[in-house]
């Protein structure tokens, strides 16, 4: 264990910035100046790619900057993918090759190079976690990507990160956990109205799209979990027919109702994403084989038709409406009905669904009974399939929560539904009758209503129809429709029978184009952050950091709790201090150790470097990996500060000046206040030279004073860590 004299702690801390307030530089990379990032659509992004006005790397940098600036307040993103920049670079390279090799004859696809955020229940076989917002699954390892993720990767999309959610889809304790809260991310906030309900459970996916923290996202829905948060955060949410998109690799609730769908700022973006993820999947055989018959030849984008409302019959089911801000929403709804009429639709008004009180109540319609048994069975199956996991059953999760009650806030929010679910014993006669009841209510309700009135779709304000769509596995799409007197968004929801996505797309797209109601949230103004300086920040490129540790916030929360529980005198001086380590120092976590080279990307180390173990035991936070001169200059005549993985590191004082190396990223990052302290390595000048050139303190210890264990070597008789 590393021993530190607290009286001389300030002497021991390495690489401290001398002048903290000097930074006023605005380094800018070329390209992207003519592109408007905020509210950019997929079509606009692809056009900018084609015209060489934008790169995927620049787009990713913009969204990561948005996340860094807005997420501390909105809390809608749990993790940023440390490989997102690399994926963007690969997309840019593929685009260049296509342009060179076939003169642009082949299209790379609508999502190629576009960042996508995933709900934290959708498995990714990479450095990201899949946890349903719970610490119980932190560190679990999935066997492979979810099928929808495989399809995104095959299309060249960039996996930007994992979105927050209502923990365990609210199912840990129905009615007690606030919408948008999870233990790992805290309470997510509606970007339009801080006191407003963000809804859930796909809260983070919706908030992040609304606040321009990502282009598009994927959510999941069992009962309103796409449609409701999309409605409340003024974005488009598309809930597909159950089985149209594969659920393989997604943490389940009730498989007969679970579905994966797009969340976006426009209908067209949602459709492009839907086209990519639909289709048969042998890993989700029964549901996807049944729904595959609904997929039209040529996909769904052909239904993005501005005349899509002509001849359509839309039903208004009045007995579904509730009283949320009727004074604002109902007049707006009536106005929108007139717009639908003017666009060619026939409105069949004042319809009623029989037994609507039963249908809208999960305790009466059979849904809760089915969920309680279905969740236990399906989540146990999911957990058993994991390569490794701290928990292997619902019972294990309950025990984890009890043991970590403060971490999971059990006292306030409980886990009553989990406990009730654990007491079930599979799908028996009671559960089968519950499913039969839902099927009967659907046949006698929405199906009978739509058939009798020859409807193409239903139209309702807000989220009134979600229960109807949930128990039948029906599709729905919500489109921004306005804002109430407090500024809280609401949408128009179009619902239909199974497989009617083409009609829903035509109706929703035409309505959207006729109204264009959506506006970006006022959040950027409230925090004094404009698109202009967002662009400056997104394009400034010191290239001092290769990866940010996805566990950093979790580690910070952990040491904060330790500080509250322990006497200050018992804590070492590095306790709670974020430290960046050079990318040749091993960390046994989600980060790479590559010496800046793609040759080692994805390699796995058996343990932390000895110096990292000492830092962790002292309570330091490993913030990420710093860039460097690739292979410590030993590869060949590369410039100081350059490596393949991150490009050319820049001196923060004079951008054209030599940053020196090889510990360039470690010193640049401290000088630019990107980290409190860092660790570098030296064989011949690799700490002292970049420290001098970047105006910080660097200490090169006597060789052997610090362990080289777990550090990529150059010459062990000269190597030292400092």
XYZ file of C-alpha atoms in Angstrom:
722
model
C 0.000 0.000 0.000
C 1.248 3.508 -0.787
C 2.071 5.436 2.393
C 1.674 9.226 2.311
C 2.757 11.716 4.927
C -0.222 14.061 5.215
C 1.989 16.934 6.309
C 3.921 16.820 3.047
C 1.041 15.830 0.822
C 1.351 18.937 -1.348
C 4.930 18.012 -2.210
C 4.014 14.490 -3.203
C 1.137 15.376 -5.541
C 2.510 15.408 -9.016
C 1.972 17.609 -12.016
C -0.096 20.384 -10.417
C -1.089 23.294 -12.660
C 0.770 26.515 -11.793
C -1.684 29.038 -13.141
C -5.262 27.818 -12.928
C -6.968 30.862 -14.407
C -4.859 31.555 -17.464
C -6.901 29.641 -20.008
C -8.649 31.830 -22.529
C -7.561 30.095 -25.718
C -10.047 28.938 -28.336
C -8.318 26.304 -30.453
C -10.569 25.345 -33.364
C -10.183 22.524 -35.852
C -11.148 23.017 -39.446
C -14.522 21.892 -40.724
C -18.051 22.016 -39.394
C -18.240 25.822 -39.308
C -21.103 25.873 -41.840
C -23.132 23.216 -40.068
C -25.855 23.902 -37.489
C -25.495 21.186 -34.876
C -28.502 22.046 -32.715
C -31.710 20.315 -33.869
C -29.845 18.688 -36.777
C -31.811 15.928 -38.504
C -30.355 12.751 -39.967
C -30.969 14.057 -43.498
C -29.087 17.272 -42.666
C -26.257 15.305 -41.077
C -25.891 13.000 -44.080
C -25.988 15.944 -46.492
C -23.206 17.645 -44.518
C -21.169 14.421 -44.573
C -21.595 14.167 -48.341
C -20.579 17.805 -48.860
C -17.529 17.471 -46.572
C -18.933 20.115 -44.243
C -18.999 17.748 -41.295
C -17.316 14.625 -39.981
C -18.668 11.996 -37.634
C -15.844 12.897 -35.257
C -16.996 16.523 -35.100
C -20.580 15.420 -34.514
C -19.555 13.099 -31.685
C -17.437 15.844 -30.123
C -20.431 18.177 -30.208
C -22.734 15.707 -28.485
C -20.122 14.773 -25.881
C -19.664 18.472 -25.156
C -23.420 18.848 -24.744
C -23.437 15.913 -22.351
C -20.543 17.330 -20.334
C -22.298 20.668 -20.034
C -25.928 19.628 -19.556
C -25.843 16.202 -17.962
C -24.822 17.364 -14.465
C -28.215 19.073 -14.403
C -30.412 16.850 -16.574
C -28.881 13.528 -15.449
C -30.099 11.750 -18.553
C -26.878 9.986 -19.580
C -25.281 7.314 -17.407
C -22.182 6.597 -19.487
C -20.437 7.923 -22.575
C -18.856 5.235 -24.713
C -15.055 5.603 -24.462
C -14.862 4.159 -27.984
C -17.350 6.631 -29.518
C -14.625 8.810 -31.011
C -12.874 5.778 -32.482
C -16.144 4.588 -34.029
C -16.667 8.048 -35.502
C -13.159 7.994 -36.980
C -13.878 4.577 -38.510
C -17.091 5.936 -40.042
C -15.236 8.918 -41.486
C -12.588 6.607 -42.940
C -15.248 4.360 -44.485
C -16.875 7.409 -46.050
C -13.567 8.514 -47.573
C -12.909 5.039 -48.960
C -16.391 4.823 -50.485
C -15.952 8.210 -52.130
C -12.568 7.191 -53.517
C -13.388 3.641 -54.590
C -16.833 3.932 -56.152
C -17.358 7.681 -56.581
C -20.317 7.622 -54.176
C -22.406 5.104 -56.129
C -23.180 3.045 -53.016
C -25.009 4.614 -50.103
C -23.640 3.901 -46.652
C -27.101 4.215 -45.127
C -28.986 6.833 -43.162
C -27.467 5.988 -39.768
C -23.853 5.620 -40.908
C -21.671 7.828 -38.724
C -24.658 9.042 -36.681
C -24.430 8.847 -32.860
C -27.161 6.808 -31.136
C -27.814 6.654 -27.395
C -29.175 3.431 -25.907
C -31.405 2.936 -22.906
C -29.413 1.291 -20.120
C -31.322 -1.963 -20.524
C -30.037 -2.675 -24.045
C -26.933 -4.867 -23.921
C -23.671 -3.838 -25.532
C -20.628 -6.105 -25.644
C -18.117 -3.319 -25.113
C -16.863 -1.094 -22.305
C -20.351 0.133 -21.419
C -22.444 -1.316 -18.625
C -26.008 -2.598 -18.939
C -27.628 -2.151 -15.533
C -31.260 -0.943 -15.726
C -29.970 2.015 -13.695
C -29.132 -0.209 -10.712
C -25.840 -0.813 -8.950
C -26.818 -4.482 -8.668
C -25.767 -5.104 -12.290
C -22.759 -2.771 -12.373
C -19.801 -4.733 -13.701
C -21.910 -7.523 -15.191
C -20.693 -8.816 -18.556
C -23.050 -9.670 -21.409
C -22.308 -12.428 -23.883
C -23.019 -10.337 -26.975
C -24.695 -7.197 -28.226
C -28.463 -6.990 -28.239
C -29.729 -7.724 -31.750
C -30.815 -4.116 -32.284
C -27.272 -3.020 -31.373
C -25.753 -5.510 -33.811
C -27.901 -3.965 -36.529
C -26.821 -0.458 -35.549
C -23.153 -1.427 -35.666
C -23.592 -3.195 -39.017
C -25.084 0.043 -40.371
C -22.095 2.074 -39.161
C -23.916 3.963 -36.407
C -21.859 5.289 -33.499
C -22.880 3.937 -30.089
C -22.584 7.141 -28.067
C -23.442 5.752 -24.635
C -26.143 4.604 -22.256
C -29.155 6.690 -21.274
C -30.591 6.857 -17.797
C -34.069 5.546 -17.029
C -36.518 4.956 -14.247
C -34.684 2.183 -12.416
C -35.803 -1.310 -13.390
C -38.557 0.294 -15.500
C -40.241 1.448 -12.223
C -40.909 -2.222 -11.511
C -38.772 -2.305 -8.385
C -41.523 -0.474 -6.549
C -44.468 0.627 -8.683
C -45.897 3.970 -7.622
C -43.003 4.825 -5.308
C -39.987 5.410 -7.548
C -40.237 8.841 -9.222
C -40.233 8.908 -13.001
C -36.670 9.373 -14.236
C -34.916 8.279 -11.032
C -32.330 5.545 -10.765
C -29.638 4.890 -8.201
C -26.789 5.197 -10.699
C -27.915 8.440 -12.307
C -30.067 10.187 -9.729
C -33.180 12.166 -10.622
C -33.396 13.100 -14.297
C -34.911 16.477 -15.104
C -37.334 17.632 -17.758
C -35.396 20.143 -19.930
C -38.480 22.301 -20.517
C -39.765 22.560 -16.972
C -37.380 21.603 -14.137
C -40.321 20.829 -11.861
C -42.132 18.931 -14.616
C -42.504 15.177 -14.806
C -39.958 13.669 -17.253
C -42.083 10.511 -17.288
C -40.506 7.112 -17.819
C -39.122 4.696 -18.021
C -37.227 5.808 -21.168
C -36.695 9.198 -19.549
C -32.992 9.567 -20.321
C -33.451 8.533 -23.949
C -36.117 11.229 -24.397
C -34.438 14.011 -22.406
C -31.111 13.517 -24.197
C -32.702 13.796 -27.644
C -34.772 16.815 -26.577
C -31.699 18.629 -25.221
C -29.592 17.920 -28.332
C -27.241 15.608 -26.458
C -27.604 13.009 -29.224
C -29.161 12.703 -32.666
C -31.495 9.785 -31.912
C -31.937 7.185 -29.213
C -33.476 3.808 -28.539
C -35.966 3.233 -25.759
C -38.128 0.323 -24.737
C -41.775 0.066 -23.785
C -43.952 -2.349 -21.876
C -46.570 0.149 -20.727
C -46.031 3.729 -21.921
C -42.255 3.811 -21.477
C -41.559 5.332 -24.904
C -44.771 7.229 -25.583
C -45.051 8.967 -22.212
C -41.491 10.377 -21.849
C -41.461 11.351 -25.528
C -44.734 13.227 -24.979
C -43.468 14.967 -21.826
C -40.133 16.001 -23.377
C -41.381 17.239 -26.770
C -39.848 14.572 -28.969
C -41.140 11.873 -31.293
C -41.537 8.451 -29.710
C -42.385 5.399 -31.800
C -43.656 2.257 -30.072
C -43.647 -0.545 -32.682
C -45.923 -3.568 -32.763
C -44.587 -6.138 -30.294
C -42.189 -8.420 -32.196
C -41.439 -5.982 -34.994
C -38.098 -5.279 -33.274
C -36.095 -7.965 -31.504
C -35.889 -7.932 -27.707
C -32.907 -10.315 -27.608
C -30.247 -8.903 -25.305
C -32.618 -6.430 -23.664
C -33.464 -6.663 -19.963
C -37.103 -7.847 -19.970
C -40.248 -6.964 -18.049
C -43.050 -8.911 -19.741
C -42.003 -10.400 -23.100
C -45.545 -10.541 -24.503
C -45.672 -6.730 -24.214
C -42.011 -5.590 -24.431
C -40.900 -3.710 -27.550
C -37.910 -1.596 -28.633
C -38.428 1.671 -30.486
C -36.882 4.937 -31.686
C -36.944 8.337 -29.996
C -36.037 11.362 -32.117
C -36.783 15.007 -32.812
C -38.570 14.304 -36.110
C -40.819 11.595 -37.497
C -38.446 10.939 -40.391
C -35.519 10.288 -38.037
C -37.641 7.830 -36.055
C -38.584 6.029 -39.260
C -34.966 5.794 -40.452
C -34.022 4.203 -37.143
C -37.036 1.892 -37.204
C -36.143 0.676 -40.697
C -32.738 -0.325 -39.401
C -33.797 -2.359 -36.370
C -36.916 -4.255 -37.535
C -36.893 -7.834 -38.734
C -36.814 -11.500 -37.872
C -34.335 -12.633 -35.246
C -33.774 -16.305 -34.352
C -32.794 -15.160 -30.852
C -36.359 -13.810 -30.433
C -37.972 -16.363 -32.708
C -41.642 -16.504 -31.772
C -42.391 -12.782 -31.584
C -40.260 -11.630 -34.536
C -41.380 -14.441 -36.858
C -45.014 -13.535 -36.188
C -44.475 -9.790 -36.708
C -42.173 -10.108 -39.737
C -45.237 -10.432 -41.986
C -46.068 -6.799 -41.221
C -42.793 -5.380 -42.598
C -43.411 -3.828 -46.036
C -41.131 -4.486 -48.979
C -38.925 -1.422 -49.310
C -39.157 -0.547 -45.638
C -40.977 2.226 -43.841
C -39.359 5.389 -45.202
C -41.544 5.163 -48.324
C -44.473 6.235 -46.120
C -42.943 9.623 -45.283
C -45.584 11.218 -47.462
C -46.718 14.842 -47.025
C -50.159 13.856 -48.354
C -50.456 10.976 -45.933
C -53.632 12.243 -44.271
C -55.719 12.280 -47.437
C -58.517 9.750 -47.149
C -57.550 8.668 -43.657
C -60.219 8.072 -41.005
C -59.069 9.049 -37.510
C -61.040 8.202 -34.390
C -61.232 10.394 -31.282
C -61.950 8.327 -28.165
C -63.176 10.939 -25.699
C -63.737 8.670 -22.710
C -59.967 8.100 -22.487
C -59.192 11.741 -21.714
C -58.062 12.783 -18.256
C -57.867 16.264 -16.739
C -54.208 17.248 -17.135
C -54.232 20.998 -17.868
C -57.476 20.766 -19.827
C -57.625 24.561 -20.188
C -54.516 24.501 -22.398
C -54.360 21.054 -23.909
C -57.964 20.509 -25.046
C -58.212 23.800 -27.024
C -54.895 22.962 -28.684
C -56.166 19.464 -29.431
C -59.320 20.840 -31.067
C -57.157 23.161 -33.171
C -55.041 20.198 -34.268
C -58.162 18.248 -35.216
C -59.003 21.065 -37.630
C -55.478 20.844 -39.044
C -55.953 17.114 -39.590
C -59.255 17.798 -41.379
C -57.687 20.460 -43.585
C -54.962 17.973 -44.521
C -57.548 15.533 -45.848
C -58.490 13.361 -42.867
C -61.990 12.469 -41.746
C -62.365 12.848 -37.977
C -64.756 10.364 -36.374
C -65.380 12.074 -33.039
C -66.951 11.243 -29.687
C -66.139 7.552 -29.800
C -66.032 5.396 -26.700
C -64.235 2.185 -25.822
C -66.251 -0.141 -23.618
C -64.762 -1.142 -20.259
C -62.260 1.727 -20.486
C -62.051 1.889 -16.685
C -60.918 -1.732 -16.546
C -58.596 -1.402 -19.548
C -56.816 1.593 -17.996
C -56.227 -0.136 -14.647
C -53.350 -2.690 -14.621
C -54.685 -4.176 -11.387
C -58.021 -4.976 -13.061
C -57.106 -5.724 -16.671
C -54.745 -8.630 -15.900
C -51.562 -6.780 -16.811
C -50.110 -6.535 -13.291
C -50.785 -10.212 -12.594
C -48.962 -11.191 -15.789
C -46.115 -8.767 -15.106
C -45.425 -10.021 -11.591
C -44.951 -13.597 -12.756
C -43.445 -12.750 -16.145
C -40.805 -10.420 -14.762
C -39.400 -12.960 -12.317
C -39.193 -15.692 -14.943
C -37.763 -13.553 -17.738
C -35.288 -11.543 -15.671
C -33.947 -14.736 -14.086
C -33.377 -16.137 -17.582
C -31.598 -12.927 -18.615
C -29.331 -12.962 -15.555
C -28.410 -16.639 -15.994
C -27.224 -15.933 -19.548
C -24.724 -13.259 -18.485
C -21.038 -14.159 -18.766
C -20.489 -12.785 -15.270
C -22.690 -10.857 -12.875
C -22.843 -9.878 -9.200
C -26.448 -11.157 -9.203
C -27.988 -14.205 -10.859
C -31.653 -13.996 -9.894
C -34.370 -11.634 -8.753
C -33.778 -12.956 -5.234
C -30.119 -11.904 -5.544
C -31.171 -8.408 -6.640
C -33.478 -8.076 -3.638
C -30.669 -9.217 -1.334
C -28.231 -6.782 -2.976
C -30.657 -3.907 -2.465
C -31.144 -4.806 1.183
C -27.384 -4.992 1.721
C -26.841 -1.717 -0.154
C -29.980 0.052 1.020
C -28.373 3.505 1.217
C -26.884 3.206 -2.265
C -30.217 2.096 -3.733
C -32.340 4.430 -1.552
C -34.453 1.537 -0.319
C -35.748 3.419 2.719
C -37.489 6.015 0.551
C -38.449 4.042 -2.543
C -38.547 0.442 -1.344
C -38.683 -2.678 -3.518
C -42.214 -3.865 -2.827
C -42.962 -4.953 -6.394
C -39.740 -6.967 -6.588
C -40.661 -8.780 -3.384
C -44.184 -9.492 -4.628
C -42.805 -10.731 -7.956
C -40.320 -13.023 -6.204
C -43.203 -14.734 -4.406
C -44.764 -15.846 -7.700
C -44.099 -19.312 -9.098
C -44.253 -18.967 -12.869
C -47.073 -18.689 -15.376
C -49.917 -20.742 -13.923
C -53.666 -20.777 -14.407
C -54.129 -17.337 -12.840
C -51.581 -15.765 -15.168
C -53.003 -17.476 -18.251
C -56.448 -16.137 -17.396
C -54.926 -12.669 -16.985
C -53.475 -12.866 -20.501
C -56.805 -14.103 -21.869
C -58.552 -11.170 -20.183
C -56.205 -8.672 -21.847
C -56.799 -10.314 -25.214
C -60.575 -10.173 -24.734
C -60.502 -6.530 -23.601
C -58.467 -5.693 -26.711
C -60.804 -7.561 -29.066
C -63.938 -6.057 -27.538
C -62.342 -2.641 -27.176
C -59.957 -1.024 -29.645
C -60.203 -3.745 -32.315
C -63.999 -3.660 -32.392
C -64.004 0.154 -32.366
C -61.566 0.462 -35.271
C -63.224 -2.235 -37.356
C -66.764 -0.934 -36.822
C -65.792 2.663 -37.682
C -63.318 1.704 -40.436
C -60.559 3.691 -38.728
C -56.978 3.957 -39.921
C -55.776 5.252 -36.554
C -56.894 6.805 -33.295
C -55.796 10.268 -32.204
C -55.595 11.429 -28.592
C -53.861 14.246 -26.749
C -51.050 13.288 -24.402
C -50.748 9.753 -23.109
C -54.390 8.771 -22.625
C -54.275 5.724 -24.886
C -51.098 4.016 -23.637
C -52.948 1.373 -21.565
C -55.028 0.396 -24.586
C -51.905 0.011 -26.726
C -49.986 -1.786 -23.962
C -52.320 -4.683 -23.239
C -52.784 -5.486 -26.926
C -49.177 -5.112 -28.095
C -50.320 -2.385 -30.511
C -48.145 0.337 -32.087
C -48.295 4.049 -31.411
C -46.397 7.210 -32.277
C -46.414 10.515 -30.430
C -45.553 13.826 -32.106
C -44.895 17.173 -30.339
C -48.155 19.147 -30.287
C -47.606 22.089 -27.960
C -46.806 23.405 -24.496
C -49.168 24.133 -21.634
C -49.350 27.416 -19.717
C -46.327 26.403 -17.625
C -44.216 25.489 -20.631
C -44.698 21.744 -20.142
C -44.777 19.868 -23.465
C -47.543 17.596 -24.678
C -47.952 15.544 -27.824
C -50.526 14.042 -30.114
C -50.551 10.245 -30.033
C -51.650 8.201 -33.030
C -52.466 4.561 -32.276
C -53.351 1.617 -34.452
C -53.763 -2.137 -34.661
C -50.866 -4.552 -35.075
C -48.835 -3.981 -38.207
C -50.361 -0.593 -39.052
C -47.054 1.282 -38.798
C -47.279 2.464 -42.452
C -50.565 4.273 -41.762
C -49.263 5.709 -38.483
C -46.164 7.040 -40.237
C -48.221 8.709 -42.978
C -50.539 10.333 -40.457
C -47.826 11.405 -37.998
C -45.479 12.756 -40.673
C -48.179 14.796 -42.389
C -49.333 16.227 -39.053
C -45.770 17.093 -38.074
C -45.041 18.839 -41.362
C -48.318 20.784 -41.160
C -47.622 22.075 -37.640
C -43.872 21.993 -36.841
C -44.678 22.698 -33.208
C -41.497 21.420 -31.592
C -39.047 23.977 -30.218
C -35.746 23.310 -28.520
C -35.781 23.562 -24.713
C -34.841 26.890 -23.089
C -32.131 25.133 -21.093
C -29.157 26.508 -23.030
C -30.241 30.080 -22.341
C -30.849 29.431 -18.659
C -27.274 28.274 -18.162
C -25.706 30.932 -20.357
C -24.565 28.485 -23.000
C -25.170 29.197 -26.671
C -24.785 27.234 -29.850
C -21.814 29.404 -30.802
C -19.668 28.559 -27.820
C -20.957 24.988 -27.905
C -19.406 24.812 -31.362
C -16.161 26.357 -30.136
C -15.955 23.834 -27.334
C -16.943 20.911 -29.501
C -14.299 21.705 -32.102
C -11.457 22.742 -29.831
C -9.020 19.880 -29.826
C -6.115 19.706 -27.442
C -6.327 15.935 -27.796
C -4.946 15.440 -24.288
C -7.358 12.688 -23.270
C -7.996 9.389 -25.059
C -10.699 7.925 -22.805
C -12.841 9.037 -19.878
C -13.485 6.339 -17.295
C -17.201 5.383 -17.512
C -17.004 4.491 -13.807
C -15.672 7.917 -12.748
C -18.989 9.291 -11.468
C -19.714 6.049 -9.631
C -16.272 6.202 -7.992
C -16.868 9.834 -7.038
C -20.178 8.921 -5.392
C -18.420 6.137 -3.495
C -15.694 8.359 -2.047
C -18.245 11.043 -1.183
C -20.099 8.484 0.898
C -16.842 7.408 2.538
C -16.049 11.012 3.420
C -19.401 11.388 5.148
C -18.890 8.170 7.095
C -15.262 8.647 8.172
C -13.298 11.221 10.129
C -11.362 13.591 7.819
C -8.122 12.765 9.611
C -8.445 9.121 8.536
C -8.498 9.953 4.809
C -5.387 10.299 2.672
C -4.773 13.532 0.804
C -5.586 12.007 -2.603
C -8.961 10.765 -1.395
C -11.614 11.939 -3.875
C -9.085 13.545 -6.249
C -9.557 12.743 -9.978
C -6.326 11.502 -11.563
C -5.630 10.920 -15.241
C -3.126 8.183 -16.090
C -1.009 7.878 -19.197
C -2.277 5.354 -21.741
C 0.582 2.946 -21.098
C -0.444 2.338 -17.463
C -2.755 -0.649 -16.935
C -6.211 -0.339 -15.397
C -8.391 -3.412 -14.890
C -11.664 -1.724 -15.801
C -13.571 -0.621 -18.891
C -10.640 1.397 -20.258
C -7.956 0.364 -22.730
C -4.170 0.392 -22.332
C -2.783 0.915 -25.810
C 0.254 3.247 -25.799
C -1.867 5.317 -28.188
C -1.931 2.560 -30.810
C -4.877 0.760 -32.371
C -2.773 -2.424 -32.225
C -3.641 -2.885 -28.531
C -7.232 -1.636 -28.676
C -9.466 -4.200 -26.994
C -6.622 -6.002 -25.220
C -7.343 -7.038 -21.630
C -4.924 -6.657 -18.717
C -4.977 -9.157 -15.814
C -4.818 -6.519 -13.076
C -4.233 -2.855 -12.320
C -0.731 -1.460 -12.522
C 0.801 -1.323 -9.033
C 0.699 2.482 -9.002
C -2.997 2.412 -9.935
C -3.747 -0.026 -7.116
C -2.052 2.379 -4.703
C -4.096 5.299 -6.010
C -7.375 3.392 -5.675
C -6.506 2.272 -2.130
C -5.844 5.918 -1.271
C -9.339 6.826 -2.499
C -8.265 8.577 -5.703
C -10.622 8.554 -8.710
C -9.153 7.205 -11.944
C -10.599 9.799 -14.325
C -9.388 8.372 -17.609
C -6.449 7.752 -19.922
C -4.196 10.516 -21.205
C -2.873 10.646 -24.726
C 0.845 10.364 -25.426
C 3.411 10.193 -28.167
C 2.567 6.779 -29.598
C 4.710 3.977 -28.179
C 6.657 6.673 -26.307
C 8.193 7.841 -29.639
C 9.778 4.429 -30.115
C 7.767 3.497 -33.218
C 9.507 6.004 -35.458
C 9.675 9.650 -36.460
C 6.201 10.749 -35.350
C 5.692 14.280 -33.950
C 5.701 14.823 -30.194
C 2.199 14.383 -28.807
C 0.862 12.401 -31.764
C -0.735 8.967 -31.587
C -3.047 7.126 -33.950
C -5.888 6.821 -31.446
C -6.299 10.517 -30.646
C -4.314 12.480 -33.196
C -1.989 15.401 -32.532
C -1.908 16.750 -28.975
C -1.746 20.557 -28.844
C 0.202 22.851 -26.542
C -2.523 24.878 -24.754
C -0.398 28.049 -24.696
C 0.680 28.138 -28.344
C -1.250 25.741 -30.524
C 1.472 25.571 -33.138
C 4.171 24.939 -30.535
C 5.711 21.600 -29.594
C 3.873 19.977 -26.654
C 6.855 17.637 -26.236
C 6.406 14.034 -25.192
C 5.892 11.305 -24.611
C 3.722 12.217 -21.568
C 2.151 14.997 -23.626
C -1.486 14.240 -22.814
C -0.772 13.992 -19.101
C 0.764 17.451 -19.042
C -1.621 19.134 -21.505
C -4.612 17.914 -19.489
C -3.316 19.309 -16.206
C -2.305 22.605 -17.802
C -5.772 22.973 -19.324
C -7.565 22.103 -16.075
C -8.921 18.875 -17.530
C -7.632 16.973 -14.493
C -6.311 17.844 -11.062
C -3.202 15.677 -11.291
C -1.858 13.039 -13.660
C 0.628 10.203 -13.912
C 3.185 10.060 -16.693
C 6.182 7.881 -17.448
C 9.746 8.717 -18.407
C 12.611 6.893 -20.029
C 14.396 9.892 -21.513
C 12.730 13.254 -20.839
C 9.128 12.061 -21.214
C 7.898 13.774 -18.016
C 10.316 16.658 -17.634
C 10.156 17.926 -21.222
C 6.347 18.105 -21.674
C 5.967 19.532 -18.149
C 8.370 22.322 -19.033
C 6.712 23.021 -22.390
C 3.201 23.095 -20.883
C 4.040 25.183 -17.790
C 3.355 22.665 -15.040
C 5.311 20.785 -12.385
C 6.628 17.357 -13.370
C 8.609 15.045 -11.101
C 10.768 12.251 -12.509
C 11.487 9.917 -9.567
C 14.630 7.834 -9.146
C 14.263 4.654 -11.177
C 12.766 2.021 -8.881
C 11.170 4.471 -6.480
C 7.844 3.835 -8.234
C 6.865 0.406 -9.511
C 6.873 -0.312 -13.248
C 4.530 -3.274 -12.786
C 1.655 -3.059 -15.279
C 3.312 -0.299 -17.335
C 4.221 -0.866 -20.992
C 8.033 -0.798 -20.935
C 10.656 0.869 -23.098
C 13.896 0.255 -21.184
C 13.276 -1.109 -17.668
C 16.644 0.090 -16.370
C 15.626 3.672 -17.222
C 11.804 3.606 -17.014
C 10.065 5.388 -14.138
C 6.526 6.494 -13.309
C 5.943 10.003 -11.953
